[in-house]
Tab-separated table of C-alpha atoms and ligand atoms in Angstrom:
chain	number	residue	atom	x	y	z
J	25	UNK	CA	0.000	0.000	0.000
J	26	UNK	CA	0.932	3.663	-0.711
J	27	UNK	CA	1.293	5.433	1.964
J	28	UNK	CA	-0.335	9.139	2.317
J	29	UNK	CA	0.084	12.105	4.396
J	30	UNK	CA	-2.904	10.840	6.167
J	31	UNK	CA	-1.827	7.517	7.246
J	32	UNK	CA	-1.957	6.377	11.046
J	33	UNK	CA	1.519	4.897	10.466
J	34	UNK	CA	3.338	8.148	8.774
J	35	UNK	CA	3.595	11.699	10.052
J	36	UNK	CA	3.260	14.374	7.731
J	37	UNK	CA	6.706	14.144	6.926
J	38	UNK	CA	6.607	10.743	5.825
J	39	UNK	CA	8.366	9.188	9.369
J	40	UNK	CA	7.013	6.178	10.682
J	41	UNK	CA	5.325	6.453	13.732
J	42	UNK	CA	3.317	2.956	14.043
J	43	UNK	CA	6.977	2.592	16.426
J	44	UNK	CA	5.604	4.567	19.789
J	45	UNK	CA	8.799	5.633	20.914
J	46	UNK	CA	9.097	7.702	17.549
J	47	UNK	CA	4.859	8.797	17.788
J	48	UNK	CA	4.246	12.682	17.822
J	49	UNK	CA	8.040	14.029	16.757
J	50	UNK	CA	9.547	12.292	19.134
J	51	UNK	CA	12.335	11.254	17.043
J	52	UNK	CA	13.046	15.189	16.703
J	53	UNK	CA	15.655	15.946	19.088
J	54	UNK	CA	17.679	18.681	16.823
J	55	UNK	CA	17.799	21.907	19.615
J	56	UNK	CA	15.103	23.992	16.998
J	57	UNK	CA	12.856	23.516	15.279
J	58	UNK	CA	11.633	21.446	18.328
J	59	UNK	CA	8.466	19.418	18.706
J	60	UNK	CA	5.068	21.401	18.806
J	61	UNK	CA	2.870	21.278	21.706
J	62	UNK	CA	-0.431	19.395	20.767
J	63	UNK	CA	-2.481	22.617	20.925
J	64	UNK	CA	-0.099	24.504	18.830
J	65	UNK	CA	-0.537	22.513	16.556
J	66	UNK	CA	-4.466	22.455	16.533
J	67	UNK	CA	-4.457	26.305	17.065
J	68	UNK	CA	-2.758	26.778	13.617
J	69	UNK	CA	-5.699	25.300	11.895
J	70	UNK	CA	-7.812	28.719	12.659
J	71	UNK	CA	-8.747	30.945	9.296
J	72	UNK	CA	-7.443	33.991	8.910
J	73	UNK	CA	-9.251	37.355	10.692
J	74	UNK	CA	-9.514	41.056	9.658
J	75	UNK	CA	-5.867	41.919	11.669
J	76	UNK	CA	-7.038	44.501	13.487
J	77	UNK	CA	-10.909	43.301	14.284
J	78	UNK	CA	-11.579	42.600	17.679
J	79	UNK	CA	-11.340	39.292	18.339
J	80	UNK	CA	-7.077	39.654	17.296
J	81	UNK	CA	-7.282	42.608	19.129
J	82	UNK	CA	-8.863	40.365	22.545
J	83	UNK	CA	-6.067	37.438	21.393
J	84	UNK	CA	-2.793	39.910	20.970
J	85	UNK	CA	-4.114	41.720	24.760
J	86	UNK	CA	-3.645	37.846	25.910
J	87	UNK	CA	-0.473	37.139	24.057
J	88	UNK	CA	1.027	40.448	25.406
J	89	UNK	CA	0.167	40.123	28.845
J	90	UNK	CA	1.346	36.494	28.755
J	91	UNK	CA	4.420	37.199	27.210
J	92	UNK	CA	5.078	39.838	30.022
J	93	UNK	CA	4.324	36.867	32.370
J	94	UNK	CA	6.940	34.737	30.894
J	95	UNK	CA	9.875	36.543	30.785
J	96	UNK	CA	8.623	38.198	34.345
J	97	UNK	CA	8.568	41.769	33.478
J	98	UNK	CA	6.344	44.817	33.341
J	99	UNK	CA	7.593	46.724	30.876
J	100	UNK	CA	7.448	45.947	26.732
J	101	UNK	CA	7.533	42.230	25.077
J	102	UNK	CA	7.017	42.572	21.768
J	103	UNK	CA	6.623	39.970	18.622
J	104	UNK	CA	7.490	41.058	14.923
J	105	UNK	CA	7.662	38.405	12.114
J	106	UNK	CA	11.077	36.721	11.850
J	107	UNK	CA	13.378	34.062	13.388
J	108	UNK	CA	15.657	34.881	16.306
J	109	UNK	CA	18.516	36.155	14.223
J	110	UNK	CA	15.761	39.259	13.419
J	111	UNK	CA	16.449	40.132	17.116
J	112	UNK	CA	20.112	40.502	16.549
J	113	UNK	CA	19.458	42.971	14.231
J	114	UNK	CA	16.274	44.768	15.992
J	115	UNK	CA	18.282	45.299	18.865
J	116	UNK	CA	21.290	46.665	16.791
J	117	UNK	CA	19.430	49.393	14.818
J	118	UNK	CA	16.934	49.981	17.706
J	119	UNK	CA	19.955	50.601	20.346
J	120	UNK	CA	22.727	51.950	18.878
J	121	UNK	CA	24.095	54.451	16.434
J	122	UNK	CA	27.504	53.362	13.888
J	123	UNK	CA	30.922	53.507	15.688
J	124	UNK	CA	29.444	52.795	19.220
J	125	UNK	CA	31.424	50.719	21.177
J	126	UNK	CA	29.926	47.628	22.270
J	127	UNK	CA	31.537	44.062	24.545
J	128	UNK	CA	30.381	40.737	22.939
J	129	UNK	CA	30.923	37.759	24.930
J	130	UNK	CA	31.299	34.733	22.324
J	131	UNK	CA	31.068	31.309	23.786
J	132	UNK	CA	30.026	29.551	20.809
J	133	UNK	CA	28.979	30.377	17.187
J	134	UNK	CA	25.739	32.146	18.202
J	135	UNK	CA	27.981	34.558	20.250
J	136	UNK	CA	30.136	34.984	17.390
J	137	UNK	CA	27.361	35.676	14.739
J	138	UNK	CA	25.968	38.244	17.588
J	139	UNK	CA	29.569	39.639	17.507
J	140	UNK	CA	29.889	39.774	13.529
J	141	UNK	CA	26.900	41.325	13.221
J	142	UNK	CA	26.777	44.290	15.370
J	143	UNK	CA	30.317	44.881	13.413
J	144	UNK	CA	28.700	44.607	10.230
J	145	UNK	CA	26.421	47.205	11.209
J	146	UNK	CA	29.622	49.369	11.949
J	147	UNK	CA	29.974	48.860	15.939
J	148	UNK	CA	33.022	48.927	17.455
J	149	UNK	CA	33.004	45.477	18.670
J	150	UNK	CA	35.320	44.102	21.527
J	151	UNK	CA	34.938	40.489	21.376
J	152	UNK	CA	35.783	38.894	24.564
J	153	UNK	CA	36.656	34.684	23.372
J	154	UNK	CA	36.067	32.252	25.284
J	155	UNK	CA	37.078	28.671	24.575
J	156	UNK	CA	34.076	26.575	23.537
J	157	UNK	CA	32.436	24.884	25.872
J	158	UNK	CA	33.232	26.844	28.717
J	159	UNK	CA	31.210	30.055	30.292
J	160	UNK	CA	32.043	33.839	30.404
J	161	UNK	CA	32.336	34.530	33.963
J	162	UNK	CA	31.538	38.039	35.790
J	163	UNK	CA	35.136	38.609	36.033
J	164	UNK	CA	36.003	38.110	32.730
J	165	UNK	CA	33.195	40.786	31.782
J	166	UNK	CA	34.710	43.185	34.606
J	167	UNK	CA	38.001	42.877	33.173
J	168	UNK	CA	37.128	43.979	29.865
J	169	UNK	CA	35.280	46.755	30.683
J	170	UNK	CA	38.325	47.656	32.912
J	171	UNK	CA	40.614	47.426	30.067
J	172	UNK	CA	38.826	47.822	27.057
J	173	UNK	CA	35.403	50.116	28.204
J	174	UNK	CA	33.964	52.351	28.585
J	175	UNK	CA	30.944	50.632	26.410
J	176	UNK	CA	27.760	51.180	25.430
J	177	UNK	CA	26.261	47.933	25.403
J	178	UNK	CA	26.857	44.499	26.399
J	179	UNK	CA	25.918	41.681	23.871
J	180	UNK	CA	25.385	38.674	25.701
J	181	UNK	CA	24.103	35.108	24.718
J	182	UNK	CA	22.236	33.910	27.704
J	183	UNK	CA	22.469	29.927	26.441
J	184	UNK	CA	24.993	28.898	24.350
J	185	UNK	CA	23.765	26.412	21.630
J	186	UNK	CA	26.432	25.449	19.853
J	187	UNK	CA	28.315	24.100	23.086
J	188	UNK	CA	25.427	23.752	25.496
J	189	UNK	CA	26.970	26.459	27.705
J	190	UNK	CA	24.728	28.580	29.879
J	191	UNK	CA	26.555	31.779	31.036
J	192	UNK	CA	25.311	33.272	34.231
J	193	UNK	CA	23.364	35.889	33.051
J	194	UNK	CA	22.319	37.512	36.564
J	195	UNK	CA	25.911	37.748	37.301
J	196	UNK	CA	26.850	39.397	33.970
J	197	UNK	CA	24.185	41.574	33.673
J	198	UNK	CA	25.264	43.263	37.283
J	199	UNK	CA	28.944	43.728	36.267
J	200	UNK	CA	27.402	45.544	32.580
J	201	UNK	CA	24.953	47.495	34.888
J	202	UNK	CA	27.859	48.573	36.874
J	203	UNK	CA	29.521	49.809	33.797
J	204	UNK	CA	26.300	51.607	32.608
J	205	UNK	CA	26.225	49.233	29.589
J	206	UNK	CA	22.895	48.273	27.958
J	207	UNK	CA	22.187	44.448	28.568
J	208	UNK	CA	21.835	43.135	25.325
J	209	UNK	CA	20.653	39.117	25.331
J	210	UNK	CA	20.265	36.621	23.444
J	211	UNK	CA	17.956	34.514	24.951
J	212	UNK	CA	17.062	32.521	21.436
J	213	UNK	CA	17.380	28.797	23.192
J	214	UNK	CA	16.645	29.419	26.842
J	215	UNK	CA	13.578	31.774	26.604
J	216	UNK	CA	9.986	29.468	27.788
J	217	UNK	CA	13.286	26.799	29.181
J	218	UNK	CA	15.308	28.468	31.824
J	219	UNK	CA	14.838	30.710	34.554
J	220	UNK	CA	14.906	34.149	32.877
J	221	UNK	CA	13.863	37.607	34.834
J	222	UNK	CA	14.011	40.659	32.745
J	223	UNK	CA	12.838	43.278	35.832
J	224	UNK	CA	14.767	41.698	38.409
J	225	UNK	CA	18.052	40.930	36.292
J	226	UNK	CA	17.397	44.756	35.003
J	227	UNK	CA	17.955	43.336	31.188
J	228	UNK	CA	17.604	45.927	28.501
J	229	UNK	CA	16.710	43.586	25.416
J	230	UNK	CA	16.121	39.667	25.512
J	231	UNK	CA	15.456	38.162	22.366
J	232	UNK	CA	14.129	34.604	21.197
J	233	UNK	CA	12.506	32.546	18.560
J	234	UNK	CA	9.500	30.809	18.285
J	235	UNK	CA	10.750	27.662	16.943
J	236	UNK	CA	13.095	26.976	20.379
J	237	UNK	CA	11.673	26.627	23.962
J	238	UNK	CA	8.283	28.194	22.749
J	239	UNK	CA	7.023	24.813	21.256
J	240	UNK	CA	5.947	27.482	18.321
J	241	UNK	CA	6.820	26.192	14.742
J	242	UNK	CA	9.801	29.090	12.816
J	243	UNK	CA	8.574	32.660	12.400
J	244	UNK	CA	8.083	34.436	14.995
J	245	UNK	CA	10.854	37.079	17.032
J	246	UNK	CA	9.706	38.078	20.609
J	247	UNK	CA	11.813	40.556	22.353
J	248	UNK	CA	10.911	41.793	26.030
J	249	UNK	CA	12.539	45.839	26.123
J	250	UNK	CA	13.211	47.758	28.958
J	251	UNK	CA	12.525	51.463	29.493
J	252	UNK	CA	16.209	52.368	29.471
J	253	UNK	CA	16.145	50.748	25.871
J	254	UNK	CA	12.969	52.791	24.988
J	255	UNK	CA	14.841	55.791	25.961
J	256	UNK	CA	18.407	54.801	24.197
J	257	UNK	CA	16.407	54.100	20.680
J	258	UNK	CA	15.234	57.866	20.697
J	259	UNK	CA	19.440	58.736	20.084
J	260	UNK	CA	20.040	55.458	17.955
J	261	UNK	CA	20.542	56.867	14.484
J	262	UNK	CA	20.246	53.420	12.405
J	263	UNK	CA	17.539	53.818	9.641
J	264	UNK	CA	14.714	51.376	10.738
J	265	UNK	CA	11.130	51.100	9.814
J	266	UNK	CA	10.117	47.517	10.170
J	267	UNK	CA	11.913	47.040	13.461
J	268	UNK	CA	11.433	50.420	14.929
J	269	UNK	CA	10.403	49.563	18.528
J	270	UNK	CA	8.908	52.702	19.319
J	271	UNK	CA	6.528	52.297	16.315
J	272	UNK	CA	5.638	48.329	17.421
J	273	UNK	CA	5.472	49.767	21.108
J	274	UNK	CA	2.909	52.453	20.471
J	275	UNK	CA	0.904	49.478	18.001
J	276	UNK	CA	1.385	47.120	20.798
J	277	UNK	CA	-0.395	49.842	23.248
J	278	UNK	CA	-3.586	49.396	21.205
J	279	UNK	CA	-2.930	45.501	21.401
J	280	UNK	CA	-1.940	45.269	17.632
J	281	UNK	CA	0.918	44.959	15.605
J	282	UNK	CA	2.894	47.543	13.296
J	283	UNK	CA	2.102	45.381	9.955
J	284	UNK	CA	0.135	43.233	8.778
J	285	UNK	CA	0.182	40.390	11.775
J	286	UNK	CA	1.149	36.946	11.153
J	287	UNK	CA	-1.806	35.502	12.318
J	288	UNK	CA	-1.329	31.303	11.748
J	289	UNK	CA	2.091	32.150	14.032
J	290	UNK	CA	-0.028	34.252	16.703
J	291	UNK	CA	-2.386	31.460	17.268
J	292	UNK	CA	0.414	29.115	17.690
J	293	UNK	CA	2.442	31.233	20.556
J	294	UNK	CA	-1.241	32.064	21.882
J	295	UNK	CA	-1.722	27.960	22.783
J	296	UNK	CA	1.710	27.544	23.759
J	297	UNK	CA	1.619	30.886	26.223
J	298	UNK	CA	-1.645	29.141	27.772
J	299	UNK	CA	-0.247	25.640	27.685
J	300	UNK	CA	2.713	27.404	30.036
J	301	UNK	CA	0.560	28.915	32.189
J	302	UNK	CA	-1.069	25.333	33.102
J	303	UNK	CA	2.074	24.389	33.562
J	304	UNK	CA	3.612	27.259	35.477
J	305	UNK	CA	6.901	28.633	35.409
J	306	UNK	CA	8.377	26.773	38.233
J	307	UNK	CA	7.046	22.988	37.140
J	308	UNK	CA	8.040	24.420	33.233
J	309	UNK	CA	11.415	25.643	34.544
J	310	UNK	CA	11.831	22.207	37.143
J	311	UNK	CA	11.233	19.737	34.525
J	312	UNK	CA	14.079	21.301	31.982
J	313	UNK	CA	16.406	21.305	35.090
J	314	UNK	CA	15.190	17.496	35.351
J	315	UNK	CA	15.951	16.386	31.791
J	316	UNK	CA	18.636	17.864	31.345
J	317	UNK	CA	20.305	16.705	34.191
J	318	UNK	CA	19.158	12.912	32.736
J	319	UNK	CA	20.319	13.690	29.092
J	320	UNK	CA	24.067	14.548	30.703
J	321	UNK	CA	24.167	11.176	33.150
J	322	UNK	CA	22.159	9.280	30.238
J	323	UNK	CA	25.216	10.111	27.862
J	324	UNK	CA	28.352	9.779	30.680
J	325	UNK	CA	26.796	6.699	31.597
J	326	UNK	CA	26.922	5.601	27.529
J	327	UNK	CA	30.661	6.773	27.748
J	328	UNK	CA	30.348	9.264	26.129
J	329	UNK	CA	31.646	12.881	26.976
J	330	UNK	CA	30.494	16.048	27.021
J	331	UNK	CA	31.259	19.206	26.022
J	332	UNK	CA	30.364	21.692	28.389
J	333	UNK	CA	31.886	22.555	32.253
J	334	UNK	CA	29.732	20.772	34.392
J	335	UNK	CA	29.497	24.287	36.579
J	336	UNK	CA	27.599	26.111	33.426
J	337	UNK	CA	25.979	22.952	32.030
J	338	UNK	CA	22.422	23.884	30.181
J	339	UNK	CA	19.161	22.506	30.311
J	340	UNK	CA	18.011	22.985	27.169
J	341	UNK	CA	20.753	21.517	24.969
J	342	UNK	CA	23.472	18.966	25.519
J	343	UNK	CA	26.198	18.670	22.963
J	344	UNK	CA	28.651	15.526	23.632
J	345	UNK	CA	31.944	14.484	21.326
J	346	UNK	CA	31.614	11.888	18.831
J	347	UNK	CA	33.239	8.584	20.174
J	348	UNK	CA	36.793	7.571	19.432
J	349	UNK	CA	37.120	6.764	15.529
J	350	UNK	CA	33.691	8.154	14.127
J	351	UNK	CA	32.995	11.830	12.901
J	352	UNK	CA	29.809	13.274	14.207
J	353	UNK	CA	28.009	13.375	10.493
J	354	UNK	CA	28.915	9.637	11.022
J	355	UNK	CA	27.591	9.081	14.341
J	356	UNK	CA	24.756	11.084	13.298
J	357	UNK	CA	24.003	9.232	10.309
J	358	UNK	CA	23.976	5.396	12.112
J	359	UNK	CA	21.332	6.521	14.942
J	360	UNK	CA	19.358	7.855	12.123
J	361	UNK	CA	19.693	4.725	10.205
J	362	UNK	CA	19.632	2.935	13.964
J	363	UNK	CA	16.313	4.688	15.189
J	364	UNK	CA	15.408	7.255	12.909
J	365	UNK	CA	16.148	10.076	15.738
J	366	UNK	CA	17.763	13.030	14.393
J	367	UNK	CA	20.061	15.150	16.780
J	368	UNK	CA	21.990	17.522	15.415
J	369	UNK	CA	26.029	18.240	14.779
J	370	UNK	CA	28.264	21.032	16.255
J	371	UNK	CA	29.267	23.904	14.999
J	372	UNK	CA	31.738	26.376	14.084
J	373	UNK	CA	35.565	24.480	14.246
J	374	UNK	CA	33.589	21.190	16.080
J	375	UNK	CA	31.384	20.650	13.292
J	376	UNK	CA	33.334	17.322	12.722
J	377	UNK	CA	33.665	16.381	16.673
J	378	UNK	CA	30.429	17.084	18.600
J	379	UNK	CA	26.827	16.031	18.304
J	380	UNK	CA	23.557	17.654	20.044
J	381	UNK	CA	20.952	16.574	21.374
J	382	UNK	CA	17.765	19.379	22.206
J	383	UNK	CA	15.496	18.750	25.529
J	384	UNK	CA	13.529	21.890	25.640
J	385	UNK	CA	9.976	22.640	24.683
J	386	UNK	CA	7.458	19.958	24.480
J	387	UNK	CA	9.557	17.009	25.949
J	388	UNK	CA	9.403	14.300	28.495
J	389	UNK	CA	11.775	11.561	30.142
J	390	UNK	CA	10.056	8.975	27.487
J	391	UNK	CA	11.341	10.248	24.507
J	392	UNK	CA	14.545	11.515	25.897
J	393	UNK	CA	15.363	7.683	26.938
J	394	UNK	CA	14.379	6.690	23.414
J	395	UNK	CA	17.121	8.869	22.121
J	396	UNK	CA	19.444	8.027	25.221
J	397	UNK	CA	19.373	4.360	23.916
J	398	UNK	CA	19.274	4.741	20.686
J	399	UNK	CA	22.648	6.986	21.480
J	400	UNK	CA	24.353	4.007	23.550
J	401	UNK	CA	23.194	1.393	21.106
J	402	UNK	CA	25.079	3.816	18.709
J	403	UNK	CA	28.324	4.745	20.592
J	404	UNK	CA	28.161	0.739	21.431
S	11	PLP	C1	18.770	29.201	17.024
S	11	PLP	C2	19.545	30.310	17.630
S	11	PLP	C3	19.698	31.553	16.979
S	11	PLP	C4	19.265	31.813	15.569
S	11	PLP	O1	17.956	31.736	15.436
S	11	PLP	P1	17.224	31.664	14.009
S	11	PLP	O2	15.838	31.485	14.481
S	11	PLP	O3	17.776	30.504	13.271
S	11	PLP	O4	17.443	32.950	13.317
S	11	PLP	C5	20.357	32.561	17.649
S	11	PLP	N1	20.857	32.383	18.870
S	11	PLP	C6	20.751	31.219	19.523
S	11	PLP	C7	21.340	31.095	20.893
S	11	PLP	C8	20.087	30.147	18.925
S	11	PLP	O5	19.977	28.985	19.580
């Protein structure tokens, strides 16, 4: 028989799924796109509205107010039509003005894109390089403002993807604070995973993606923005129209959007912001801490080793080196072959070495032991 989309046994991507470990993406353990929460995914089946009638108007006061909820603050969050990189860029042009001098911690290769691309834009970028796999500390962040500053801004990646790093924000944000830098962060893969307090870490712009913690399929940038930030975009001389903040803020105010809003995407983060608020941000935040802590003794105890310094470990992604005599596309390729589970390689100069696997987002122990012995069956 010829299978269609609409067979019990496929997905709509043609996977099997007649196997129950590998039902409902749980073969999907790439860190983004990550598996979409059951209402998400009935949620995107609503028709489109009139974009500013009232019933988006009633659904965007709920997403707004949830969003502030999430990244516990009570000033802006905001959501424009994009992918996380967008946020790079929104907070460049919304922040800063060419030749300011900004610090960039890079831990990984989302640091270092974060770095290349506020010089790009023509910042004066100090990069501050840390080896992969380890954290930038507070001290480290002192020094170079002792040295190097005075700066404007501080770009920081909160989690570290591409090494499954998680620098202590808190910590960092004080010693930029201290230095009257804006906190800049990069919150793309531990947004809706990992503790994260805009007010009380006094963060100036946190940005993330749909498609990573938010169990939201691609296209949609959030960014939460502090009233210091308001205040810095009215001297930031970048051109800007799409991403102007003060134009989204003053759309946001009368619970719409500055164009025309991407309304299939809206009812997606609409489910997934209630779905987290069943949850609640402690169990939500708890159970990452949980898995993730399994995923790192579920791989040590395959022999396997991992990347990251235990201290600064994240919860949200685990990357681990390729065993003694394979490459990682290798590895990669046999569990695929094995299991059908995809994880993902490293990045940057590791691409070769180290492999990923994503917990964050819709994900339980179940699936995460599928993949754990499908890994060990693998690394043999
Ligand atoms: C995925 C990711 C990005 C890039 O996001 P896109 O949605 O692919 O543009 C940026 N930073 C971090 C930390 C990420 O994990």
């Amino acid at each position: 028989m010829v299978s269609t989309p609409t067979d019990s046994s496929t997905s709509r991507n043609g996977r099997r799924t007649d196997d129950p470990r590998l039902s409902q993406g749980r073969w999907l353990r790439i860190p983004g796109p990550t598996v979409l929460h059951p209402n998400v995914l009935a949620a995107m089946q609503g028709d489109m509205l009139p974009h500013r009638g009232p019933e988006l108007v009633g659904m965007m006061e709920r997403i707004y107010s949830n969003l502030k909820w999430a990244h516990q603050t009570e000033q802006g969050v905001y959501v424009w039509a994009g992918t996380g990189s967008a946020g790079w860029e929104a907070a460049i042009v919304n922040l800063f003005s060419p030749g300011d001098r900004v610090v960039a911690g890079v831990t990984g290769s989302f640091g270092d894109r974060f770095a290349t691309i506020g010089a790009q834009f023509g910042l004066d970028v100090h990069r501050i390089e840390i080896e992969w796999g380890q954290a930038l500390t507070p001290e480290q962040l002192a020094d170079a403002f002792a040295e190097h500053g005075p700066f404007k801004g501080a770009f920081i990646t909160h989690n570290e993807t591409s090494t499954g790093v998680t620098n202590p924000l808190p910590e960092l944000a004080r010693v930029a604070r201290e230095n009257d830098a804006l906190v800049v962060v990069d919150a793309v893969s531990s947004a809706a995973a990992l503790p994260l307090e805009v007010d009380a870490w006094d963060l100036d712009w946190v940005l993330s993606g749909a498609q990573k913690a938010w169990m939201c399929p691609p296209g949609l940038m959030i960014s939460a923005v502090s009233e210091r930030a308001m205040a810095a975009s009215e001297h930031a001389s970048f051109p800007r129209f799409f991403w102007d903040v003060k134009a989204m803020a003053a759309a946001a105010k009368a619970n719409g959007m500055l164009t025309t809003a991407p309304l299939t995407m809206l009812y997606a983060l609409d489910a997934a912001l209630l779905a987290m608020r069943d949850e609640g941000l402690e169990a939500l935040y708890a159970r990452h801490a949980r898995l993730g802590e399994h995923v790192r003794q579920g791989l040590v105890a395959a022999g396997l080793e991992l990347l990251a310094d235990p201290a600064y470990a994240s919860d949200s992604v685990t990357a681990f080196l390729a065993p003694e005599g394979m490459t990682s596309s290798q590895f990669q390729e046999r569990l695929r072959e094995d299991s059908g589970i995809e994880i993902a390689l490293g990045q940057g100069h590791l691409a070769d070495r180290v492999l990923r696997v994503g917990h964050m987002g819709w994900v339980e122990q179940p699936e995460l032991d599928a993949t754990l012995e499908a890994i060990a069956r693998v690394a043999g």
